Short mmCIF file of C-alpha atoms and ligand atoms in Angstrom, two decimals:
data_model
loop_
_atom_site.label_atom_id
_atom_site.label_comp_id
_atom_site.label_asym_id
_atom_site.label_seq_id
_atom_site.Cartn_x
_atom_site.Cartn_y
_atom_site.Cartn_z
CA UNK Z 1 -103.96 191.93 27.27
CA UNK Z 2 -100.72 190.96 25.39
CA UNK Z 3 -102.28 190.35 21.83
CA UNK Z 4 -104.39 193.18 22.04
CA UNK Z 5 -103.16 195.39 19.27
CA UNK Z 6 -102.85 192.06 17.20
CA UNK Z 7 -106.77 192.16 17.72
CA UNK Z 8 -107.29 195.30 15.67
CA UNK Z 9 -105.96 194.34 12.37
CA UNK Z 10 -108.23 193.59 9.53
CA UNK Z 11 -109.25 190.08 8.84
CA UNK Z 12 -107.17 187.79 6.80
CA UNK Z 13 -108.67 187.47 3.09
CA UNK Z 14 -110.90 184.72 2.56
CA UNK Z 15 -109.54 181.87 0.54
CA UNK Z 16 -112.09 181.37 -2.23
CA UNK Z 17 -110.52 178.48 -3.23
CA UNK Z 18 -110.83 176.26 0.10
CA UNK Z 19 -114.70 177.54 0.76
CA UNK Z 20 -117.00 176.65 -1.72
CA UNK Z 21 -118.04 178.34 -5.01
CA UNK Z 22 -121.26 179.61 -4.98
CA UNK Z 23 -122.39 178.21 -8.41
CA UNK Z 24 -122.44 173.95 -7.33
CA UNK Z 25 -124.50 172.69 -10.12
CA UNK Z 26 -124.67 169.18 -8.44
CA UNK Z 27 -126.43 170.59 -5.74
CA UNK Z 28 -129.24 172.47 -8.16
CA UNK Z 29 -130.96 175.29 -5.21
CA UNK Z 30 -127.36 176.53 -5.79
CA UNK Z 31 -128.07 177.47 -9.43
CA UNK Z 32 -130.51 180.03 -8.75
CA UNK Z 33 -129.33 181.49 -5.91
CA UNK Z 34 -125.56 182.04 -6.99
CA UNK Z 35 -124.21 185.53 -7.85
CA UNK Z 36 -123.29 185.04 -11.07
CA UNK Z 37 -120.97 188.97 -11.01
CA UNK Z 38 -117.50 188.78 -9.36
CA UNK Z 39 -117.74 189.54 -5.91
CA UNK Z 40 -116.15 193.39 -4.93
CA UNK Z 41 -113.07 192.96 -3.03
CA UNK Z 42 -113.02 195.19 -0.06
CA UNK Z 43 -110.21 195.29 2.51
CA UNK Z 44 -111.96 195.70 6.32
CA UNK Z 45 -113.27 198.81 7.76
CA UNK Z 46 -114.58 199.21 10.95
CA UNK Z 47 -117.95 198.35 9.71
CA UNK Z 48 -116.84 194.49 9.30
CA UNK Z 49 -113.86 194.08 11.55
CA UNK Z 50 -116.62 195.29 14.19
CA UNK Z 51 -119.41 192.97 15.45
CA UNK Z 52 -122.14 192.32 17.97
CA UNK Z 53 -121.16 190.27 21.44
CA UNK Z 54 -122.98 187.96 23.73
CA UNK Z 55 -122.95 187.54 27.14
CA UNK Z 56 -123.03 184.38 29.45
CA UNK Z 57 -126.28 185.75 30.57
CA UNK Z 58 -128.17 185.10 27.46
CA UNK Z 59 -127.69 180.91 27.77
CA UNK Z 60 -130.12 178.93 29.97
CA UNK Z 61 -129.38 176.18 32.12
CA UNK Z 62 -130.06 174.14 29.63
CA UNK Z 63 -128.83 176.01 26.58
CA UNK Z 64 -126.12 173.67 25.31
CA UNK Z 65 -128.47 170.03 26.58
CA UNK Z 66 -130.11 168.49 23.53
CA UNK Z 67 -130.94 165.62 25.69
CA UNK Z 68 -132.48 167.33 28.36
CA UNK Z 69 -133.69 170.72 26.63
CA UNK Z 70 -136.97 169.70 25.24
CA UNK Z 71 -137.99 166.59 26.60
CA UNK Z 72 -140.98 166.24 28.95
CA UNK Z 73 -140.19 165.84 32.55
CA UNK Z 74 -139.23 161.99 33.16
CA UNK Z 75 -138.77 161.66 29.58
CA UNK Z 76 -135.48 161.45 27.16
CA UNK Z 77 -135.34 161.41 23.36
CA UNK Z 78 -134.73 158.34 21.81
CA UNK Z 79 -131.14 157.65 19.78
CA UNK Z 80 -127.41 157.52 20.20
CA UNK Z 81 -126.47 160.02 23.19
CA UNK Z 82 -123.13 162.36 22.37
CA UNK Z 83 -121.18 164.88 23.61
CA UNK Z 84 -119.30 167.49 21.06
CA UNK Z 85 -116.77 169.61 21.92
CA UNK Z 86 -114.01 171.64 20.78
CA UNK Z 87 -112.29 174.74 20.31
CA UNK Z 88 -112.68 177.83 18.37
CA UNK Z 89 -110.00 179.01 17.08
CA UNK Z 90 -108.43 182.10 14.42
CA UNK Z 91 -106.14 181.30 11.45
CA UNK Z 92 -103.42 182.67 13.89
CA UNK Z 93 -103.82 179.65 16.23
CA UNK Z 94 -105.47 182.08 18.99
CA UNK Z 95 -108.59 181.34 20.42
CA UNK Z 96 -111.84 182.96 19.95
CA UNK Z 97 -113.13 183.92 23.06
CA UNK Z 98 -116.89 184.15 23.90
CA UNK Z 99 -117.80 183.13 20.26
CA UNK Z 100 -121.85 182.27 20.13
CA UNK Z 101 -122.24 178.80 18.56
CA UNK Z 102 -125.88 177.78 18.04
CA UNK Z 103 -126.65 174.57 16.62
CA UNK Z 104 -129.65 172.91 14.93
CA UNK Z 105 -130.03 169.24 13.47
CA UNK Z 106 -132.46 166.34 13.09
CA UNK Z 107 -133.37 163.78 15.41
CA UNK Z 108 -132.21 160.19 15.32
CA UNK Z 109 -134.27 158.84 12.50
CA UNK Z 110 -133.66 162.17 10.39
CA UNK Z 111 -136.34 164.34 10.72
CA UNK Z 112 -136.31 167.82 11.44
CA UNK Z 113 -138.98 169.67 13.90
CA UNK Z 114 -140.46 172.11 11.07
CA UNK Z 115 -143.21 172.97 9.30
CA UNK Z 116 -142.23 172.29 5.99
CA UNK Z 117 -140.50 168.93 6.87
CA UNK Z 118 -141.87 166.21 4.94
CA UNK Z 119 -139.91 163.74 5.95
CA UNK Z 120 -142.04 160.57 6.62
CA UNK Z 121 -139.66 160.19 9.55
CA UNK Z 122 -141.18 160.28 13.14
CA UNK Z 123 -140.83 163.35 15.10
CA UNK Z 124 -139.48 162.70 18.46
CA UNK Z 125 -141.42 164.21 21.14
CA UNK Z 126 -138.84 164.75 23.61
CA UNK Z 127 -136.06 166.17 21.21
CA UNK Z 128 -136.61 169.94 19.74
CA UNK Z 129 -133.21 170.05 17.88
CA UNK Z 130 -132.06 173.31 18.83
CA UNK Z 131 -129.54 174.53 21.22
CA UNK Z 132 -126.52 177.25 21.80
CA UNK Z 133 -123.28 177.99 23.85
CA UNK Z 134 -120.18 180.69 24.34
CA UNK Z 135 -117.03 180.00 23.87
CA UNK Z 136 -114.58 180.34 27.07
CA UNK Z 137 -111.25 181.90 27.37
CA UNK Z 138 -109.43 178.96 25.88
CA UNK Z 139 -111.82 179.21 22.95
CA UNK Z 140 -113.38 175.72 24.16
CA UNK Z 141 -117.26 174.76 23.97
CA UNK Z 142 -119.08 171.76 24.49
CA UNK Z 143 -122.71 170.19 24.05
CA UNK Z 144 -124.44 166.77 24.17
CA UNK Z 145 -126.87 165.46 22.51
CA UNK Z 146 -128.79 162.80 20.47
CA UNK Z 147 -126.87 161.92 16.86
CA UNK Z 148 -128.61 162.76 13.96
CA UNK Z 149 -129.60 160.76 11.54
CA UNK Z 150 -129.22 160.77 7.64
CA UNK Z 151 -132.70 161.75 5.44
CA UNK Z 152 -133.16 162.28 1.76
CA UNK Z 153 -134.15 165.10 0.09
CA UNK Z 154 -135.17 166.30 -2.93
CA UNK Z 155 -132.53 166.77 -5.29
CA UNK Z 156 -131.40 163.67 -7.35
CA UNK Z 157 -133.82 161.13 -7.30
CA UNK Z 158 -132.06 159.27 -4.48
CA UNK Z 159 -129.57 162.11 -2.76
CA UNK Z 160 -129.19 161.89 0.97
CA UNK Z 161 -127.81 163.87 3.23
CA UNK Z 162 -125.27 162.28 5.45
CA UNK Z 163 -125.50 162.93 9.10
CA UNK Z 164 -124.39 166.11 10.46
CA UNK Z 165 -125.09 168.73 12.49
CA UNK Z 166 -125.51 172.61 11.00
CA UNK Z 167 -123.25 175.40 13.22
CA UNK Z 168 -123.76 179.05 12.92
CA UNK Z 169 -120.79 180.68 14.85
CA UNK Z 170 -119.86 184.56 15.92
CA UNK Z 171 -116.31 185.55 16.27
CA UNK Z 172 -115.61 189.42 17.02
CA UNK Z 173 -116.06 190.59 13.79
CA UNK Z 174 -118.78 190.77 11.64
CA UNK Z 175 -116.34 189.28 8.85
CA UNK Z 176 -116.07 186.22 10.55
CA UNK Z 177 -119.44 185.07 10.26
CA UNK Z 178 -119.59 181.68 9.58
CA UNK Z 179 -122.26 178.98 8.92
CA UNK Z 180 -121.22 175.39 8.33
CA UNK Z 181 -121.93 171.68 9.08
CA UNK Z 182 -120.03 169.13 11.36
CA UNK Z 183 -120.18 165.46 9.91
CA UNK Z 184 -119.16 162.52 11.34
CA UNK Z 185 -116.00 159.95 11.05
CA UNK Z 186 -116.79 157.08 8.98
CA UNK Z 187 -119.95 158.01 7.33
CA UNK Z 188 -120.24 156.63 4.16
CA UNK Z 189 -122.72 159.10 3.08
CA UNK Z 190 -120.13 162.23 3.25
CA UNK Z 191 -118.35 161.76 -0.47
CA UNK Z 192 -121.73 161.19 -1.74
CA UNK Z 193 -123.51 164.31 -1.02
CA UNK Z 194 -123.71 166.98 -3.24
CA UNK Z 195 -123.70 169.69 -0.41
CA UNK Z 196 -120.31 168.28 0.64
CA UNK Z 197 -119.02 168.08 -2.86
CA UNK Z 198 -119.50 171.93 -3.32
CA UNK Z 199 -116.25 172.48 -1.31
CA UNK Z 200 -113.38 171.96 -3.76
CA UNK Z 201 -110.87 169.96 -2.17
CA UNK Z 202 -110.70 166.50 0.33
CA UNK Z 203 -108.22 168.38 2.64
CA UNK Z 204 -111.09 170.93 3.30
CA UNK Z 205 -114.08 168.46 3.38
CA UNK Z 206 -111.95 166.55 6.32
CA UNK Z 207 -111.81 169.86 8.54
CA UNK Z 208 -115.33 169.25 8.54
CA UNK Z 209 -115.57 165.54 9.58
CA UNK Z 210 -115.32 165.17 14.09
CA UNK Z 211 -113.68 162.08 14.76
CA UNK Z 212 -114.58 159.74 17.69
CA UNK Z 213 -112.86 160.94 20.31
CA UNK Z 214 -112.71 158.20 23.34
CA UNK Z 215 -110.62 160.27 25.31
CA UNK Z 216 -113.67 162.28 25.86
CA UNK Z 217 -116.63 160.07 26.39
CA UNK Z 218 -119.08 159.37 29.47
CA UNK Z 219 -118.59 156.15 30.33
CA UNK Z 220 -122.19 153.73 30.46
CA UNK Z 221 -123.14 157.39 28.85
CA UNK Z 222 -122.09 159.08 25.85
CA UNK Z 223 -119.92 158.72 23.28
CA UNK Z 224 -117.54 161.69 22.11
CA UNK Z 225 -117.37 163.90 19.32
CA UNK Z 226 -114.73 166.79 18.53
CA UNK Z 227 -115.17 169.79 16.46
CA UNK Z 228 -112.34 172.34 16.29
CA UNK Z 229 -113.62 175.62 14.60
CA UNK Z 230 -111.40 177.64 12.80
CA UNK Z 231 -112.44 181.73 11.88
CA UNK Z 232 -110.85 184.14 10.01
CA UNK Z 233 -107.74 185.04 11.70
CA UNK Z 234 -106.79 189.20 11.96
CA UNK Z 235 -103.61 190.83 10.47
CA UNK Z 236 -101.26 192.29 12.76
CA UNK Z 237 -101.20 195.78 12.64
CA UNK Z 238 -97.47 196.36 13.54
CA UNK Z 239 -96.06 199.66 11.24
CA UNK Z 240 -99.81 200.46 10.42
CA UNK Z 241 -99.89 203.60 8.47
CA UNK Z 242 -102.59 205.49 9.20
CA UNK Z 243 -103.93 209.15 9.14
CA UNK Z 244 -103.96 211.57 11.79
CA UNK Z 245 -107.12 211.67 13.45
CA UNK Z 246 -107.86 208.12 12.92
CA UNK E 1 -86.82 173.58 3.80
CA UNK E 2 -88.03 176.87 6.19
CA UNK E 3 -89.69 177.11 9.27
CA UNK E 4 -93.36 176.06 8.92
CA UNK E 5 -95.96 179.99 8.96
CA UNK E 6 -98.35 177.52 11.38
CA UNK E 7 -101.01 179.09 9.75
CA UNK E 8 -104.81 177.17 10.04
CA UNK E 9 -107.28 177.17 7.54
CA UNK E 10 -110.58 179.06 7.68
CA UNK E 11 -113.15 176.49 8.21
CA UNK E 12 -114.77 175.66 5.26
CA UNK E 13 -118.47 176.97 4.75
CA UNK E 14 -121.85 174.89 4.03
CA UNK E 15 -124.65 176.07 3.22
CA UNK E 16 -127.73 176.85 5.69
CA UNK E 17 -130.19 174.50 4.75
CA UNK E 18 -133.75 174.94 4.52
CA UNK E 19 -134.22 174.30 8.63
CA UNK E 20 -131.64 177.52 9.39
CA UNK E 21 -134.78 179.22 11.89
CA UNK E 22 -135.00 176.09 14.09
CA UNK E 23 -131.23 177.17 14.97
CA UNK E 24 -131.19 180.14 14.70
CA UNK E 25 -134.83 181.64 15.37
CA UNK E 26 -136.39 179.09 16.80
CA UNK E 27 -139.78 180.44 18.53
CA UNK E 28 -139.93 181.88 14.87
CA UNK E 29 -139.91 177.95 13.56
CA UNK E 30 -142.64 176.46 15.64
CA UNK E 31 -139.78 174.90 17.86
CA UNK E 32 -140.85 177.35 21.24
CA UNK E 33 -140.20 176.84 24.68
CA UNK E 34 -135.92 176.00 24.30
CA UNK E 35 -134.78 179.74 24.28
CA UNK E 36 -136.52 182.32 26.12
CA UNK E 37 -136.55 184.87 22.95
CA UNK E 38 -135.16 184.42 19.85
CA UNK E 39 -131.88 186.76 19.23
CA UNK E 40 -131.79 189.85 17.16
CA UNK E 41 -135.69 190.74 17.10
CA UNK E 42 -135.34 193.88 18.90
CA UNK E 43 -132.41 196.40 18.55
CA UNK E 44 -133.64 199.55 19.47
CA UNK E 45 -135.55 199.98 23.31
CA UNK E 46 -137.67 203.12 24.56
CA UNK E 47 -134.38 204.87 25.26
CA UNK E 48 -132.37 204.54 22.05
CA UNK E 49 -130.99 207.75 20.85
CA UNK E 50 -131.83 208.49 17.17
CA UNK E 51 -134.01 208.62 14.41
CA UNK E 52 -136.53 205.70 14.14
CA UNK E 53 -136.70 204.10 11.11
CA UNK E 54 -138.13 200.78 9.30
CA UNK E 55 -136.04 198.94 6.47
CA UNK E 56 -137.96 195.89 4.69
CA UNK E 57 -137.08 193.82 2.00
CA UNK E 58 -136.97 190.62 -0.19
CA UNK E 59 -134.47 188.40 -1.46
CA UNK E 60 -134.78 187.07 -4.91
CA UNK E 61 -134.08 184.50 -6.72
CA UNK E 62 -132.44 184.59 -10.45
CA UNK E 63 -136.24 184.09 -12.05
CA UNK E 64 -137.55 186.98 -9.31
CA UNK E 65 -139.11 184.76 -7.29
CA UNK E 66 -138.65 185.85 -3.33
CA UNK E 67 -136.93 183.35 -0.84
CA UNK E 68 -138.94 182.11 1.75
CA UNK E 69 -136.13 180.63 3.58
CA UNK E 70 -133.54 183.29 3.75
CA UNK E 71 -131.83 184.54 7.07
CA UNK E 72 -130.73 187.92 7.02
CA UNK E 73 -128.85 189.68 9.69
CA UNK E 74 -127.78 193.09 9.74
CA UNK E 75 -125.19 195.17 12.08
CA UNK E 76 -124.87 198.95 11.91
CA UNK E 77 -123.30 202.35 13.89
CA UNK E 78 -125.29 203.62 16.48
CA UNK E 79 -127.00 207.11 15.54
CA UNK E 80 -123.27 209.06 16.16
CA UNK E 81 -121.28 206.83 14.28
CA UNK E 82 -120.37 203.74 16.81
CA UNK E 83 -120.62 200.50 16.90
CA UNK E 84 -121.66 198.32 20.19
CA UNK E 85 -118.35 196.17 19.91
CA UNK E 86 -115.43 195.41 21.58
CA UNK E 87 -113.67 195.94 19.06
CA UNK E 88 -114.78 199.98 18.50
CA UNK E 89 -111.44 201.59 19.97
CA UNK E 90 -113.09 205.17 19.15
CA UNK E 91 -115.49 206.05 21.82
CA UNK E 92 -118.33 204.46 23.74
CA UNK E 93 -121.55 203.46 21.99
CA UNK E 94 -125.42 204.17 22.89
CA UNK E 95 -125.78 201.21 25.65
CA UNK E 96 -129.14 201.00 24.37
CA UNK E 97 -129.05 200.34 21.00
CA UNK E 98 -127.55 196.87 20.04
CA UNK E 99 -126.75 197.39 16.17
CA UNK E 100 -127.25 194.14 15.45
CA UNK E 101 -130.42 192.07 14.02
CA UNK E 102 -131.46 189.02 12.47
CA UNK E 103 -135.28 188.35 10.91
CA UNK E 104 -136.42 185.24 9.16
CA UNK E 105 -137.97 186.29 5.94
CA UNK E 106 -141.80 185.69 6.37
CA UNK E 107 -142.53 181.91 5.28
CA UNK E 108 -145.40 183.11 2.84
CA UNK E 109 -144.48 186.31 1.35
CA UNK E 110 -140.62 186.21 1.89
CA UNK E 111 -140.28 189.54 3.49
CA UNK E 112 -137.88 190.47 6.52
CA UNK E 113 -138.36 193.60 8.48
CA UNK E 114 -136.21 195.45 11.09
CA UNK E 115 -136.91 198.34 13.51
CA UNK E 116 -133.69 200.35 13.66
CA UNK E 117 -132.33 203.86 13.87
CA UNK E 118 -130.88 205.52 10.52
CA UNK E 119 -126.94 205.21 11.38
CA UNK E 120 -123.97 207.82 11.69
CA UNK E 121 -121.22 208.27 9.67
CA UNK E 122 -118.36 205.63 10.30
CA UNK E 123 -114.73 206.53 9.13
CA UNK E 124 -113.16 204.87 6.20
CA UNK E 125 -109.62 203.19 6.29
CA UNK E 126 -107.93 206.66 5.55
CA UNK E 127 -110.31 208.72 7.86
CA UNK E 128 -112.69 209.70 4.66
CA UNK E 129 -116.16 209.41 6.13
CA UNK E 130 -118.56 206.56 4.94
CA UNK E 131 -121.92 207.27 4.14
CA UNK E 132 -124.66 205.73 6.59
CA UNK E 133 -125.06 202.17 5.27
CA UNK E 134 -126.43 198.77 7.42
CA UNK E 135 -124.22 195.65 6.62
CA UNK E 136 -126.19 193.08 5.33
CA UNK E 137 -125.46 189.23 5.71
CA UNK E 138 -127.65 186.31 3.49
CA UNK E 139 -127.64 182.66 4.20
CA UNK E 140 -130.45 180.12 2.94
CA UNK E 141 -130.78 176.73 1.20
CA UNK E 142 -128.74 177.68 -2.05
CA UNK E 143 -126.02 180.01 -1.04
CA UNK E 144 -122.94 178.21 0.22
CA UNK E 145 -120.85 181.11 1.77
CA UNK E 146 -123.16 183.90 3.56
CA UNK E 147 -122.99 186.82 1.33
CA UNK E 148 -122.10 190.50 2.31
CA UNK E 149 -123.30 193.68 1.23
CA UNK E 150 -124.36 197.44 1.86
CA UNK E 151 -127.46 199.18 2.20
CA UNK E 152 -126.97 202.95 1.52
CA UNK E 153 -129.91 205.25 2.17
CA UNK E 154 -131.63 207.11 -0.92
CA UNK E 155 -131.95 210.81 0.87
CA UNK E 156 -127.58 211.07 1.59
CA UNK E 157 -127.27 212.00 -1.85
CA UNK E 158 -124.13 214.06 -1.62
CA UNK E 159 -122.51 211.71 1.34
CA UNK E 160 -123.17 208.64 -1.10
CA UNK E 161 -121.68 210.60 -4.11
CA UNK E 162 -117.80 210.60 -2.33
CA UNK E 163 -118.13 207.29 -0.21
CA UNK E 164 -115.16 205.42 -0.46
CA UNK E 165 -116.90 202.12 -0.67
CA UNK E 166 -119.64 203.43 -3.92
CA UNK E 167 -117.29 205.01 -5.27
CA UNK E 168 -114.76 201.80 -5.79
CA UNK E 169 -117.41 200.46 -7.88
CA UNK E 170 -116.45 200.11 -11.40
CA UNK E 171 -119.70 199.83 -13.32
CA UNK E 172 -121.87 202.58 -11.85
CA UNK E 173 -125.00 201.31 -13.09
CA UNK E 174 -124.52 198.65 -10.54
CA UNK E 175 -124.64 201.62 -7.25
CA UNK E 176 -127.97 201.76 -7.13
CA UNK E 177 -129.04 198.02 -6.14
CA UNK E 178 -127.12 199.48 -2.89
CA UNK E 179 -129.29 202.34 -2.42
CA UNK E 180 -132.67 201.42 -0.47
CA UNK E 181 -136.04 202.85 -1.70
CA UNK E 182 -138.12 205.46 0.21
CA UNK E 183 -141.87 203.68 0.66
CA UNK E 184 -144.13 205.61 2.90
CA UNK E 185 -142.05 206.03 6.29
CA UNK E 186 -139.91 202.92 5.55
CA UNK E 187 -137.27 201.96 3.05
CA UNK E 188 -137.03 199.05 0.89
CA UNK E 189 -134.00 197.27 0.40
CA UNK E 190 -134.41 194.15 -1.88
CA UNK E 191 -131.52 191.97 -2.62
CA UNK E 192 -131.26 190.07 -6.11
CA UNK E 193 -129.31 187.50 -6.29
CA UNK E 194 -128.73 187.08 -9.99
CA UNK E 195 -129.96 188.73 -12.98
CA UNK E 196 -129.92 192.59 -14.89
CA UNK E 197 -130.24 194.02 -11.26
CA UNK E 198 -128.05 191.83 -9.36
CA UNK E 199 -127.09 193.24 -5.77
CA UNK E 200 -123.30 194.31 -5.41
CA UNK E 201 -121.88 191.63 -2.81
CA UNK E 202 -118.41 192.01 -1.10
CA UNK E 203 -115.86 189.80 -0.70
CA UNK E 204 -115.00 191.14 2.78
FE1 FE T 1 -129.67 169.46 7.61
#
């Protein structure tokens, strides 16, 4: 493999100004729950340019098939049927091979299959809101399934969430975890949410937004959705000094 | 004008949400019957090499109250000092230990427990060995970038006295909310947050 050595390197820095802070007053749980000491600054050692992989053998059938992956035989959930796709890719431009993308969201009219949902939203018996690929060797992954809806929640008296759906992706290192949230072109909701407002700048809300993409719909079927992922890219390690022995 | 670097940017991060387990642990959630198990609740099998331990813990809040919907995942050397990866150029790791596990903190009490083995020493940048520490990652409703840190272990005294990691940090009343607690067989690792015993996290 040509970029092989590239693969080594430490992760790039994060860029604390592009991701959000983690004090967001606006969106009050954050108050609480922010460290309020500077983070320690720590270039990569094995311990975080490491991390865990998955294989193709883990994903059912059915895996990456919101439509189809909890409904009742004969039966489909109700709403706006879409396919999402895109690639996963480093700061570098390379992809991310065999990344693990898992994916949760609410069903059309909003409402979440948990517990402590309180939503007065219907549940949908046919939709479970759950599902999960890998990555190929371009980097590329795909899913369908029903488009969320917006909800409220409790945090100003009228705050609502726009629609979205929540990602939790694994690169190849344990650095690049990631959680985040795909919205959707045109919603009017996004530049009112709090949530979205943590992240500092416009330019970094948009890498969030998946435009239509027609190119890629289903005729009679689906409409499209793409989502291009970007992780923390690795340093090269050309001229590396390093100890003997290591 | 120069040539454009044609560098991307990271994609920005967003916080969990209060619904991260139907993702992410779903059986856990209520949401059953979509994955087969739910990833990360077993690391070890009957034939992992190693010493057996159990490491519990909380996450709290800047008034001490626990989180009840935290995710925490952890990822750790094998018993000799590797790591299951692709990326671990150094030598081949125990096939049956995965070093890597997630738990939902319990939805009453907040507490999140993993079955593991205690962890060899890993080389530093510079070949200095690290002491035995688990990676931690956080994410819940609240925290908008997952946060890193370290769990050390409370009986490698003289290994956590020259680590190159501990020793980097400047205030050293702050080492210990790295260190877990022995309790009984097990060892407590809580995480805080905020406050007089805030947890060291890493920007990473
Ligand atoms: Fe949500």
């Amino acid at each position: 493999m040509t970029n092989e050595k590239r693969n080594q390197g430490a992760f790039f820095p994060r860029d604390r100004n592009w991701q959000p802070p983690a004090l967001t007053p606006p969106y009050k749980t954050s108050v609480l729950r922010s460290p309020q000491k500077a983070l320690l600054s720590l270039d990569n050692t094995l311990s975080e340019m490491t991390g865990p992989v998955f294989g193709h053998n883990i994903i059912g059938d059915l895996d990456n098939d919101l439509i189809l992956n909890f409904a009742k035989d004969g039966e489909l959930p109700i709403g706006e049927r879409i396919v999402v796709h895109g690639r996963v890719i480093d700061e570098r431009g390379l992809p991310v091979k065999g990344a693990l993308l898992e994916f949760w969201q609410a069903n059309a009219g909003g409402r979440y299959r948990h517990k402590k949902e309180t939503y007065l939203a219907p549940l949908d018996p046919n939709f479970g809101g759950c599902g999960r690929t890998i990555s190929d060797e371009d980097g590329y992954y795909y899913f369908r399934t029903i488009k969320p809806g917006p909800y409220p929640w409790p945090n100003g008296v009228n705050d609502w969430r726009p629609a979205h759906i929540h990602f939790s992706i694994f690169g190849d290192g344990f650095a690049q975890r990631l959680i985040t949230q795909m919205y959707f072109e045109g919603d009017p909701l996004i530049w009112k949410c709090p949530i979205v407002q943590a992240i500092p700048s416009e330019e970094a809300v948009k890498q969030l937004i998946a435009p239509l993409d027609m190119g890629n719909t289903i005729p009679m079927d689906s409409l499209a959705y793409k989502f291009d992922i970007v992780l923390r890219g690795r340093r090269s390690t050309m001229f590396d000094n390093r100890r003997e022995g290591n | 004008m120069t040539q454009p670097l044609n560098y991307f940017k990271e994609t920005p991060s967003q916080t969990a949400g209060p619904y991260v387990h139907i993702g992410c642990t779903p059986n856990f959630s209520g949401v059953s019957g979509v994955f087969h198990e739910d990833l990360g609740i077993s690391m070890t099998n009957d034939q992992t090499e190693g010493h057996r331990i159990t490491v519990r813990g909380m996450v709290f809040d800047g008034k001490g109250a626990p989180l009840k919907d935290a995710l925490v995942e952890i990822w750790q050397a094998d018993a000799k000092g590797f790591y299951n990866s692709p990326s671990e150029m150094r030598g081949q790791a125990d096939p049956n230990f995965t070093g890597w596990g997630r738990c939902a903190g319990h939805m009453e009490s907040g507490e999140f427990v993993f079955e593991t083995v205690k962890p060899g020493i890993v080389p530093f940048k510079d070949g200095r060995p690290m002491a035995p520490h688990i990676t931690f990652w956080i994410v819940s409703r609240g925290i908008n970038v997952g946060l890193h840190t370290r769990m050390y272990f409370p009986d490698e005294e003289t290994a956590n006295a020259t680590d190159p990691v501990l020793t980097r940090i400047e205030h050293k009343s702050r080492v210990p909310t790295l260190i877990a607690r022995k309790e009984g067989d097990d060892y407590r690792f809580d995480i805080h947050l905020q406050g007089d015993n805030e947890t060291v996290f890493f920007d990473i």
